[in-house]
PDB file of C-alpha atoms in Angstrom:
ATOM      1  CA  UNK A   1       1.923  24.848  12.405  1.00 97.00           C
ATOM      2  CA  UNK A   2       3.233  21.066  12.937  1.00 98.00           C
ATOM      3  CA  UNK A   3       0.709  18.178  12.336  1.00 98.00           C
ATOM      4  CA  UNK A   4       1.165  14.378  11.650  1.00 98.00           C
ATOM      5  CA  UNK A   5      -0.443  11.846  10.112  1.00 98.00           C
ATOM      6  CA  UNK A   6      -0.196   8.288  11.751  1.00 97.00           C
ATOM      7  CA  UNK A   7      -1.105   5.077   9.104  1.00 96.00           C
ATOM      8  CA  UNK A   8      -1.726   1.711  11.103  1.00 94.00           C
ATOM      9  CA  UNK A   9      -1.720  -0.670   8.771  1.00 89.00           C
ATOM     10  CA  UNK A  10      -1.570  -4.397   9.185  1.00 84.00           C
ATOM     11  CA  UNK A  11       2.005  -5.020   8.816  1.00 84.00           C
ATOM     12  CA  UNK A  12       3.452  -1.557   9.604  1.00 91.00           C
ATOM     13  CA  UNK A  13       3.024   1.692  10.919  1.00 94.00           C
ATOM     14  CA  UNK A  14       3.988   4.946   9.019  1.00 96.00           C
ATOM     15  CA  UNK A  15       4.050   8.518  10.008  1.00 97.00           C
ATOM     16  CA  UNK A  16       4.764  11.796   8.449  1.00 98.00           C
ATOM     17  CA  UNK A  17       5.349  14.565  10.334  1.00 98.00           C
ATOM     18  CA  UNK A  18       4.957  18.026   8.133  1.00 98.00           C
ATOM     19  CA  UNK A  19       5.670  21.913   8.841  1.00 97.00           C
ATOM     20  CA  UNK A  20       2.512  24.396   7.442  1.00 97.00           C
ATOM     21  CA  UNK A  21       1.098  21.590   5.108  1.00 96.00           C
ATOM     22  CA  UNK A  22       4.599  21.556   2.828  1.00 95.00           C
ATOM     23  CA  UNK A  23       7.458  20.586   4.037  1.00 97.00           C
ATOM     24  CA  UNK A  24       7.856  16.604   5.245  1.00 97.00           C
ATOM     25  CA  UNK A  25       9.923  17.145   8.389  1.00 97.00           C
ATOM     26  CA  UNK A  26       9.924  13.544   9.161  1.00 97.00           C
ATOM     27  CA  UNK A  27       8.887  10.198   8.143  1.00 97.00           C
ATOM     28  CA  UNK A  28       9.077   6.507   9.533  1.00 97.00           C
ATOM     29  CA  UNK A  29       7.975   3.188   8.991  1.00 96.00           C
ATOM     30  CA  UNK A  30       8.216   0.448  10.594  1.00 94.00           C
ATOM     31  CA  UNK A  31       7.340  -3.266   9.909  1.00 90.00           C
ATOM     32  CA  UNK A  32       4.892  -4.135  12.476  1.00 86.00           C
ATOM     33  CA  UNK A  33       1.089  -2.588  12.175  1.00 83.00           C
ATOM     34  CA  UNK A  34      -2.011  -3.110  14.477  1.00 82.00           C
ATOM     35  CA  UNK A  35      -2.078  -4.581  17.465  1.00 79.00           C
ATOM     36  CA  UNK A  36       1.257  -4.256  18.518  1.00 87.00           C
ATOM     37  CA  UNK A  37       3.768  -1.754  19.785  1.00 88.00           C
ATOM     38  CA  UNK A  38       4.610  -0.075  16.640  1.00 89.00           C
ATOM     39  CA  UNK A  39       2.397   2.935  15.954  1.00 92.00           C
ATOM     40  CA  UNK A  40       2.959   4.663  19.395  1.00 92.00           C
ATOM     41  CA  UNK A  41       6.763   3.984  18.652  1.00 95.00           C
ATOM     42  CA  UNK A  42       6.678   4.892  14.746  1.00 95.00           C
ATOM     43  CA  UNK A  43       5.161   8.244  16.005  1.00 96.00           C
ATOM     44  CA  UNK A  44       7.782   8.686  18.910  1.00 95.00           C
ATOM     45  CA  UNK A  45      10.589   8.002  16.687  1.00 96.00           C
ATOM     46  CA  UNK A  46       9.265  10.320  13.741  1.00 96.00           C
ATOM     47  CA  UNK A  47       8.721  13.419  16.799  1.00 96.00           C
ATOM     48  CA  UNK A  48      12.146  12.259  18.451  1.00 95.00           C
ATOM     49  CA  UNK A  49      14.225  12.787  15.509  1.00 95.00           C
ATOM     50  CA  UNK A  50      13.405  16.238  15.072  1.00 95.00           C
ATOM     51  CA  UNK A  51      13.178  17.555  18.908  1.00 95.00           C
ATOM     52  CA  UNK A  52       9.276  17.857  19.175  1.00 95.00           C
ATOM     53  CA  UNK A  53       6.958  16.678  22.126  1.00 93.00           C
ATOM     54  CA  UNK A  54       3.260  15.485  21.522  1.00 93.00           C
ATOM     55  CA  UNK A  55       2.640  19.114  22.653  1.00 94.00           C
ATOM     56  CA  UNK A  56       4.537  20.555  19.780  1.00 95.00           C
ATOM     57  CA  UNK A  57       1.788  18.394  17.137  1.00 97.00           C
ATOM     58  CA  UNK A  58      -0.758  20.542  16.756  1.00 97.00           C
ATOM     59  CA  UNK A  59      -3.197  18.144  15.321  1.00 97.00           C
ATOM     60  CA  UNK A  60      -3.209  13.912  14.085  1.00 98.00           C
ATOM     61  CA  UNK A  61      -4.789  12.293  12.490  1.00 98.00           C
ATOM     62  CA  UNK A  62      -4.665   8.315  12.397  1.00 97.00           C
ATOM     63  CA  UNK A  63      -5.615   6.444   9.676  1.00 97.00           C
ATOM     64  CA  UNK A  64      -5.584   2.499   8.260  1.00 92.00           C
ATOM     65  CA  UNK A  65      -6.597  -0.865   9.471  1.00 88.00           C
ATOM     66  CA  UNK A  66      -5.813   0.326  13.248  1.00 91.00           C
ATOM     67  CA  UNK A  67      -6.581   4.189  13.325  1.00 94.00           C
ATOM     68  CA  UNK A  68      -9.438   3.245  16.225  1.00 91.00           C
ATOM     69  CA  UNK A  69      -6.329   1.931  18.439  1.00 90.00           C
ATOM     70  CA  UNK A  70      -3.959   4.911  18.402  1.00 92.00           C
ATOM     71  CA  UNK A  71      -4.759   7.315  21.003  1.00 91.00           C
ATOM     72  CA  UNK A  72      -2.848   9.866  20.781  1.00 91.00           C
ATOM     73  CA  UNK A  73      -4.746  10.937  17.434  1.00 95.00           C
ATOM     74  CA  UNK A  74      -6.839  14.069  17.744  1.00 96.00           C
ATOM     75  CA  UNK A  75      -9.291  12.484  14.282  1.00 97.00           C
ATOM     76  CA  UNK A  76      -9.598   9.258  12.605  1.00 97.00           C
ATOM     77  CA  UNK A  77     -10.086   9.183   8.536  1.00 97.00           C
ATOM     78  CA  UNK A  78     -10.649   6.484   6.614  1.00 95.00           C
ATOM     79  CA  UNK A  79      -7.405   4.633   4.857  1.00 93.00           C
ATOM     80  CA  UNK A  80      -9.668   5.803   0.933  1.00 95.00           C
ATOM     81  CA  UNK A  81      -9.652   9.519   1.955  1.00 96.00           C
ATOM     82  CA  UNK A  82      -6.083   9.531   3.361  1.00 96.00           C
ATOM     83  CA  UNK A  83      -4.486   7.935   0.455  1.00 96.00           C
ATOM     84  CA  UNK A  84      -6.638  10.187  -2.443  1.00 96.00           C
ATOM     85  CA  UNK A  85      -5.310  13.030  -0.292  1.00 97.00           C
ATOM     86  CA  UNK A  86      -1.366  12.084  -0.407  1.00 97.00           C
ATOM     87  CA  UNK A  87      -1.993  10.764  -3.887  1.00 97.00           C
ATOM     88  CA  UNK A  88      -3.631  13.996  -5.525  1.00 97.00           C
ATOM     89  CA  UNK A  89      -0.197  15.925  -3.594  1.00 97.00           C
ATOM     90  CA  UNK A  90       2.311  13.875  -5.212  1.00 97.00           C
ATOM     91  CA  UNK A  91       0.424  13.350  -8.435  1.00 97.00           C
ATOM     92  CA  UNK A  92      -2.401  16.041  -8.982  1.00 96.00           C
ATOM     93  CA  UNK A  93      -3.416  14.705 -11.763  1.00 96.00           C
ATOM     94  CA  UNK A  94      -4.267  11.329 -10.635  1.00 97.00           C
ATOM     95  CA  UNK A  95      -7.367   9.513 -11.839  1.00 98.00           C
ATOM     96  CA  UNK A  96      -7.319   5.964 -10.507  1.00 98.00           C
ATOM     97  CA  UNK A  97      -5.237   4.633  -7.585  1.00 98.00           C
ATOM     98  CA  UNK A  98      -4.507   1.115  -6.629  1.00 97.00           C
ATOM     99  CA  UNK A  99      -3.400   0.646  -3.186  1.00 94.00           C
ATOM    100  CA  UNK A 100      -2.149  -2.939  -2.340  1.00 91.00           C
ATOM    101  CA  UNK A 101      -1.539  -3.767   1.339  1.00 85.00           C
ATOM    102  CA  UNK A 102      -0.563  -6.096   3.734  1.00 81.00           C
ATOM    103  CA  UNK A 103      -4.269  -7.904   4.040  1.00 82.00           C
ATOM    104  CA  UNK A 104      -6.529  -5.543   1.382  1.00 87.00           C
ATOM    105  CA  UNK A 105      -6.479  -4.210  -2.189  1.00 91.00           C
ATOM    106  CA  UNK A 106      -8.436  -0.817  -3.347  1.00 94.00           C
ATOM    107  CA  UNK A 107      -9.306   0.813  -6.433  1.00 96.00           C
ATOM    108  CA  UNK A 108     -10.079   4.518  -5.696  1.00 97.00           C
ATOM    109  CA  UNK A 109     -11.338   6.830  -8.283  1.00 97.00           C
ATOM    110  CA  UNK A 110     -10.556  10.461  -8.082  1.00 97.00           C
ATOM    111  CA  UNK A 111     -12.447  13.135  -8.797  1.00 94.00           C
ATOM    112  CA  UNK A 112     -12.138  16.846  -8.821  1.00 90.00           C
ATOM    113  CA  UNK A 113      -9.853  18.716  -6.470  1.00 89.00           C
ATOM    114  CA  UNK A 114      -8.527  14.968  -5.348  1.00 90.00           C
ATOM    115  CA  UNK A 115     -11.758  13.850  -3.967  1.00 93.00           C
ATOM    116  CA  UNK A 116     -13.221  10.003  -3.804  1.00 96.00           C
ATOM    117  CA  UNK A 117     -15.336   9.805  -6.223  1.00 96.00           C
ATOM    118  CA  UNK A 118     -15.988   5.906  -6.052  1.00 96.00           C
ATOM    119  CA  UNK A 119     -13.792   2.805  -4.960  1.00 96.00           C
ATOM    120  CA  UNK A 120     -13.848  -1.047  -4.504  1.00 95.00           C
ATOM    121  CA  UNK A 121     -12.021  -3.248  -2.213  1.00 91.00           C
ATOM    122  CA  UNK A 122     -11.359  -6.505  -1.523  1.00 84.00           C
ATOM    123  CA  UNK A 123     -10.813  -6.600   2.348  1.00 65.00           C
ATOM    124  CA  UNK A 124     -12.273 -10.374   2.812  1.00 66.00           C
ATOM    125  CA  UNK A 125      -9.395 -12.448   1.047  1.00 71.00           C
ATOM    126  CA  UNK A 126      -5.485 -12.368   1.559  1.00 71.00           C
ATOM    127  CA  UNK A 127      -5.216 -13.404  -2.440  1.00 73.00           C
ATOM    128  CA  UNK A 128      -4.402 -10.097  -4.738  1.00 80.00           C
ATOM    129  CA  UNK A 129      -2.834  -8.933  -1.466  1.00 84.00           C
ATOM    130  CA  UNK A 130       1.009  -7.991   0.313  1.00 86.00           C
ATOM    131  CA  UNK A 131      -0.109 -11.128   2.318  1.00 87.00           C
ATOM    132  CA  UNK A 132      -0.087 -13.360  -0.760  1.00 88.00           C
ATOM    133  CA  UNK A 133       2.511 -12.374  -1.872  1.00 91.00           C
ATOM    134  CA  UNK A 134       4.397 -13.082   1.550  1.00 91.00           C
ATOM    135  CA  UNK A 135       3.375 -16.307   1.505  1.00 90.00           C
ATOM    136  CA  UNK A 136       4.434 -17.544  -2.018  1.00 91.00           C
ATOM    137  CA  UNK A 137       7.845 -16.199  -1.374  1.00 94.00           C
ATOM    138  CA  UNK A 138       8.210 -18.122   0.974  1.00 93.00           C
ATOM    139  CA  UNK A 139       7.544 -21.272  -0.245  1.00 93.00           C
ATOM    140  CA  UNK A 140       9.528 -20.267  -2.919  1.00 94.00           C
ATOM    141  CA  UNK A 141      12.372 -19.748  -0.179  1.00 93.00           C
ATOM    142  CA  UNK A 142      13.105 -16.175  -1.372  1.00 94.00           C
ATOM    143  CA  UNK A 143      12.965 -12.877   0.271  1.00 93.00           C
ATOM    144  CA  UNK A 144       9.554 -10.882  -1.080  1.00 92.00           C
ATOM    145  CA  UNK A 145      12.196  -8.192  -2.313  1.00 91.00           C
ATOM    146  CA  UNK A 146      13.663 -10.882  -4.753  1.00 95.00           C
ATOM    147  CA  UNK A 147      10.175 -12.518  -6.144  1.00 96.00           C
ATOM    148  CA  UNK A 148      10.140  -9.682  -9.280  1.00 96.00           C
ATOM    149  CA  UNK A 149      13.838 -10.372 -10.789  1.00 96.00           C
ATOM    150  CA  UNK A 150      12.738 -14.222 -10.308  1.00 96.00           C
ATOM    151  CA  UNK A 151       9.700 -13.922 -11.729  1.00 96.00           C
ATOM    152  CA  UNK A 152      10.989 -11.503 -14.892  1.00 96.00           C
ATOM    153  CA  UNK A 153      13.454 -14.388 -15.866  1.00 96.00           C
ATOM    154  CA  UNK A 154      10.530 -16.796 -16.211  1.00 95.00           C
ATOM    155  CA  UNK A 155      10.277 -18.737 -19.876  1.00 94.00           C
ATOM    156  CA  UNK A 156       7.398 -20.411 -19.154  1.00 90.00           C
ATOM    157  CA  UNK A 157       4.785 -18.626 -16.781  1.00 89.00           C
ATOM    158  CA  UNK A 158       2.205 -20.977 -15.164  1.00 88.00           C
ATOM    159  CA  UNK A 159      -0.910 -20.134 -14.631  1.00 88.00           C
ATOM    160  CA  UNK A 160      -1.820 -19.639 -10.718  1.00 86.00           C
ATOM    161  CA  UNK A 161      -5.756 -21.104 -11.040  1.00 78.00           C
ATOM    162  CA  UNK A 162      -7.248 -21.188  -7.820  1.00 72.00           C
ATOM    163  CA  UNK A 163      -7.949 -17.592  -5.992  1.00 68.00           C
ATOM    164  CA  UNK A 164      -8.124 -18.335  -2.361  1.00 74.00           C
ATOM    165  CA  UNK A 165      -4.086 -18.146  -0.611  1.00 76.00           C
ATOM    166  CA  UNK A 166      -4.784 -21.553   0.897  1.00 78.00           C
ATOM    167  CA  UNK A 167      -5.316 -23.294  -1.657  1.00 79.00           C
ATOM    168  CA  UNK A 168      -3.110 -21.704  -4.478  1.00 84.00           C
ATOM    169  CA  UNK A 169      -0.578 -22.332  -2.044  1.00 85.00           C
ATOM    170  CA  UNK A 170      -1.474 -26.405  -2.029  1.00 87.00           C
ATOM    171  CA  UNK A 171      -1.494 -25.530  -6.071  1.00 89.00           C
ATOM    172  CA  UNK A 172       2.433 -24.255  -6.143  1.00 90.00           C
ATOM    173  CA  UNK A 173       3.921 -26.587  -3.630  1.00 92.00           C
ATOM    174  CA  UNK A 174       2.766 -29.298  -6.274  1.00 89.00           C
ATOM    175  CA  UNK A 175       4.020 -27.509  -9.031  1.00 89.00           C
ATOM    176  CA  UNK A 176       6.995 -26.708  -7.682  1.00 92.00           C
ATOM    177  CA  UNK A 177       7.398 -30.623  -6.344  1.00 91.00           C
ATOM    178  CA  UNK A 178       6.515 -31.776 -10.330  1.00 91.00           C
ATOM    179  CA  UNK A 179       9.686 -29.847 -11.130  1.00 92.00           C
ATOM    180  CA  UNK A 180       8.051 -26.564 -12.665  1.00 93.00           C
ATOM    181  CA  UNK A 181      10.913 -24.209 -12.451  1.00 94.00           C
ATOM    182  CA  UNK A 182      10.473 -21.733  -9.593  1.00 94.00           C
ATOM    183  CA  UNK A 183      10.792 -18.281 -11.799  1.00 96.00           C
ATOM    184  CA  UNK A 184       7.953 -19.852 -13.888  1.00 96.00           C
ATOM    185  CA  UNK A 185       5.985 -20.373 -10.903  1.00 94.00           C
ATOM    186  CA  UNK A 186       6.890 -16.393  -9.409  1.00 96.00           C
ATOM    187  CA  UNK A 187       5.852 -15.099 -12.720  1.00 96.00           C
ATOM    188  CA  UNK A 188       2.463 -17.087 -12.220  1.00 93.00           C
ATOM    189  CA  UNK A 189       2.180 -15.770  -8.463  1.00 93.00           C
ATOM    190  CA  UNK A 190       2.548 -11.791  -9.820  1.00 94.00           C
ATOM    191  CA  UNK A 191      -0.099 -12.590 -12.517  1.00 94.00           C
ATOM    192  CA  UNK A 192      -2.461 -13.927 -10.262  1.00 91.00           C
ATOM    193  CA  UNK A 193      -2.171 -11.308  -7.997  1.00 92.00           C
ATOM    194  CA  UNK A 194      -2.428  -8.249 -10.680  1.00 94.00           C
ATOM    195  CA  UNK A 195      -5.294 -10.309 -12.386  1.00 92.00           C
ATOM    196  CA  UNK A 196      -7.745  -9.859  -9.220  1.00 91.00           C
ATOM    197  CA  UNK A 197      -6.339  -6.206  -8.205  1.00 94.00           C
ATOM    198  CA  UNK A 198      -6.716  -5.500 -11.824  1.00 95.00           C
ATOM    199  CA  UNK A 199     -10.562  -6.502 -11.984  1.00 93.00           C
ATOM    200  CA  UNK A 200     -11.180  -4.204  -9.254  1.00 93.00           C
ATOM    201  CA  UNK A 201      -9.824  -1.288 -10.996  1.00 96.00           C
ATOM    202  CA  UNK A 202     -11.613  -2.417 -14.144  1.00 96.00           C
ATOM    203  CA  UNK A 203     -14.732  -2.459 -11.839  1.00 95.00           C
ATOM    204  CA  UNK A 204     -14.855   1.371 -11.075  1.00 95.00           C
ATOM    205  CA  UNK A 205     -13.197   2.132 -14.636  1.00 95.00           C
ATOM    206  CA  UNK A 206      -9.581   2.563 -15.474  1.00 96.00           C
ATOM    207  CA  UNK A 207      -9.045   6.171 -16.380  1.00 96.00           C
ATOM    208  CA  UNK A 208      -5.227   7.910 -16.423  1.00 94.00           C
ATOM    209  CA  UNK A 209      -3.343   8.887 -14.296  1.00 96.00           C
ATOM    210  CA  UNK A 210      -3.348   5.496 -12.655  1.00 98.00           C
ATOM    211  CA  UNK A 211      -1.359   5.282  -9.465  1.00 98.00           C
ATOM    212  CA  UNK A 212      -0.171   2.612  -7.165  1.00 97.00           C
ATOM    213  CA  UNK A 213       0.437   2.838  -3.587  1.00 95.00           C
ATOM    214  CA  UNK A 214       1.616   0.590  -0.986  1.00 90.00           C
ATOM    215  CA  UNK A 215       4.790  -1.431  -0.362  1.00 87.00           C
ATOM    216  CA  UNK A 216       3.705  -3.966  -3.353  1.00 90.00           C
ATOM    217  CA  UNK A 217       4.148  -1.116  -6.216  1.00 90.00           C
ATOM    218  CA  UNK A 218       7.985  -1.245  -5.069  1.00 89.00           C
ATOM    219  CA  UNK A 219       7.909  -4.558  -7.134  1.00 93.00           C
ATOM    220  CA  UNK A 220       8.431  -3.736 -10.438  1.00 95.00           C
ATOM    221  CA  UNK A 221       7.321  -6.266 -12.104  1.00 96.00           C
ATOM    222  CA  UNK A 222       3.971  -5.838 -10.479  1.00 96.00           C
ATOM    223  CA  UNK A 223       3.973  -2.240 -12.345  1.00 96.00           C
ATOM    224  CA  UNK A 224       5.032  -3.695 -15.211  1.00 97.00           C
ATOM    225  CA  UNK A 225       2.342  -6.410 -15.661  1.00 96.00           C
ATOM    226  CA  UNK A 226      -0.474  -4.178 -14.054  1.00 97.00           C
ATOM    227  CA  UNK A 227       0.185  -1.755 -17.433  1.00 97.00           C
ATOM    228  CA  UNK A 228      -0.083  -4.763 -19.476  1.00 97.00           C
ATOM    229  CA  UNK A 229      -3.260  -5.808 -18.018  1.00 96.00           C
ATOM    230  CA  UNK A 230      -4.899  -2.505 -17.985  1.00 97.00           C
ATOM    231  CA  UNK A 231      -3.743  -1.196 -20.727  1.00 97.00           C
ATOM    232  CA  UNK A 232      -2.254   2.107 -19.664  1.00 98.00           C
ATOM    233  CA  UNK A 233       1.148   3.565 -17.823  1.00 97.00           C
ATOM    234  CA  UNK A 234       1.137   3.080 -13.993  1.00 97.00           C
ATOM    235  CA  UNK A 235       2.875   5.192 -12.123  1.00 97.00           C
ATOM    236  CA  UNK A 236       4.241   4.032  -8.515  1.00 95.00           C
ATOM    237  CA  UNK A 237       3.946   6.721  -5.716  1.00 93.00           C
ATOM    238  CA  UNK A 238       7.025   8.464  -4.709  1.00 89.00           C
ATOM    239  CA  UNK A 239       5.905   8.225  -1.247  1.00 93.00           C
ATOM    240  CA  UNK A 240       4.634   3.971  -2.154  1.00 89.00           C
ATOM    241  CA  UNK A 241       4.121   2.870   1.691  1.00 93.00           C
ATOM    242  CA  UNK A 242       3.356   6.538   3.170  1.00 96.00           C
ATOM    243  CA  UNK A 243       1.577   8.387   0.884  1.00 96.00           C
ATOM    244  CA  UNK A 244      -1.608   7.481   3.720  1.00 96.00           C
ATOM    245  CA  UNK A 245       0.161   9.227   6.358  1.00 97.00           C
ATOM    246  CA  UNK A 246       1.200  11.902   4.054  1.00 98.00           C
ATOM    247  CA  UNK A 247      -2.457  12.423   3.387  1.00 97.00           C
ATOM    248  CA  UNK A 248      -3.239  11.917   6.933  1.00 98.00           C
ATOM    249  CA  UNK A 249      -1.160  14.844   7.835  1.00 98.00           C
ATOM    250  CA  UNK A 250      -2.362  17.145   4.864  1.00 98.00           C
ATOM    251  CA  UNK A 251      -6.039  16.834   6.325  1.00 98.00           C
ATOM    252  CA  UNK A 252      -5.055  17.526  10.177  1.00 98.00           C
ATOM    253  CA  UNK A 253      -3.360  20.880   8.474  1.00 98.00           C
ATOM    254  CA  UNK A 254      -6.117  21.603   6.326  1.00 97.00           C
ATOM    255  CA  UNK A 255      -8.869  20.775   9.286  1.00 95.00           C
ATOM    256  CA  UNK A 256      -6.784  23.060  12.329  1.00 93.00           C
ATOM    257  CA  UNK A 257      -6.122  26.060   9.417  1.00 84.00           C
TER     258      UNK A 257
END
């Protein structure tokens, strides 16, 4: 049995196409979520490149920011049950997830058998978010990929005070135009982001395994200041920015079995 799991997110589209609930016969991604053309192409491409039709899918399900938009899904599942699902695959004995995306942050806890057992999000602010994070690069006139070995090399981290993107964003152009050195400044921008994710996860109670999901835990330095903060190891997905769709198409196997 082949099913696939579709995740819309806000700034891309991932699916994971899998063979009897094991084996990952393809997966894509690509940068552009909701809204736009690239879920129905993401799940093309990831059928395409191993010879299947829609026909040959015998269940999706969509999940993320846009799951209501993608048609061709048989079920929709919230982003919190898709990503405890991929999580508890790759890391069964996951406790606590963070998943930072494009436009939201969410601490999940995880109870038996890889089941939600309580979670917190912060869906009504870009700061803590993939979004910030976007944002400050580019003020900083770096590529996002580049913002953790800048902000590791920092002798002097600043502190980022104000909370809302807008205005932090006022707050580094001046401290950037006062001559504050610009790794100081991305060291600042990855503490204030880990400092609000973090007090979300302190919220619902950090308890190990702790795992981070989403394209953000590919910044190390992120991980690396996130165990500071909380105190214990953090693990980054092996699957970081599809371990929703993996979980996605785990559940369309387990629900047409």
């Amino acid at each position: 049995m082949i099913t696939a799991g579709v995740d819309i997110g806000s700034t891309s589209s991932k699916v994971v196409v899998l063979e009897e609930g094991e084996k990952i016969l393809s997966k894509v991604i690509i940068p552009v979520g909701a809204g736009s053309s690239g879920p129905a192409r993401a799940f093309e491409q990831s059928i395409r490149e191993v010879n299947l039709s829609r026909e040959d899918i015998k269940r999706v399900i969509a999940t993320g920011y846009g799951r209501n938009t993608f048609t061709g899904a048989d079920q929709q599942i919230t982003e919190i049950t898709c990503h405890a699902r991929g999580v508890y695959e790759l890391v069964p004995g996951v406790k606590t997830i963070i998943d930072i995306g494009g436009q939201d942050a969410k601490a999940i806890g995880i109870g038996k058998g890889g089941t939600v057992s309580n979670f917190i999000m912060n869906d009504k602010c870009a700061a803590g978010t993939g979004r910030f994070l976007e944002v400050m690069s580019r003020i900083l006139e770096i590529n996002i990929e580049d913002l953790a070995d800048l902000a590791a090399s920092a002798k002097n981290e600043i502190s980022i005070s104000n909370t809302c993107t807008v205005f932090a964003e006022s707050e580094v152009i001046s401290q950037l135009s006062t001559g504050t050195a610009r790794e100081d400044v991305a060291a600042g921008i990855v503490q204030s982001v880990v400092g609000r994710v973090a007090g979300l996860v302190k919220r619902i109670g950090v308890q190990s395994e702790v795992v981070m999901t989403g394209g953000v835990c590919l910044n190390w330095m992120i991980i690396k200041v996130m165990e500071k903060e909380l105190d214990v190891p953090v693990i980054a997905s092996p699957m970081a920015q599809l371990t929703g769709a993996l979980g996605a198409a785990l559940l369309a196997f387990e629900s047409a079995s």
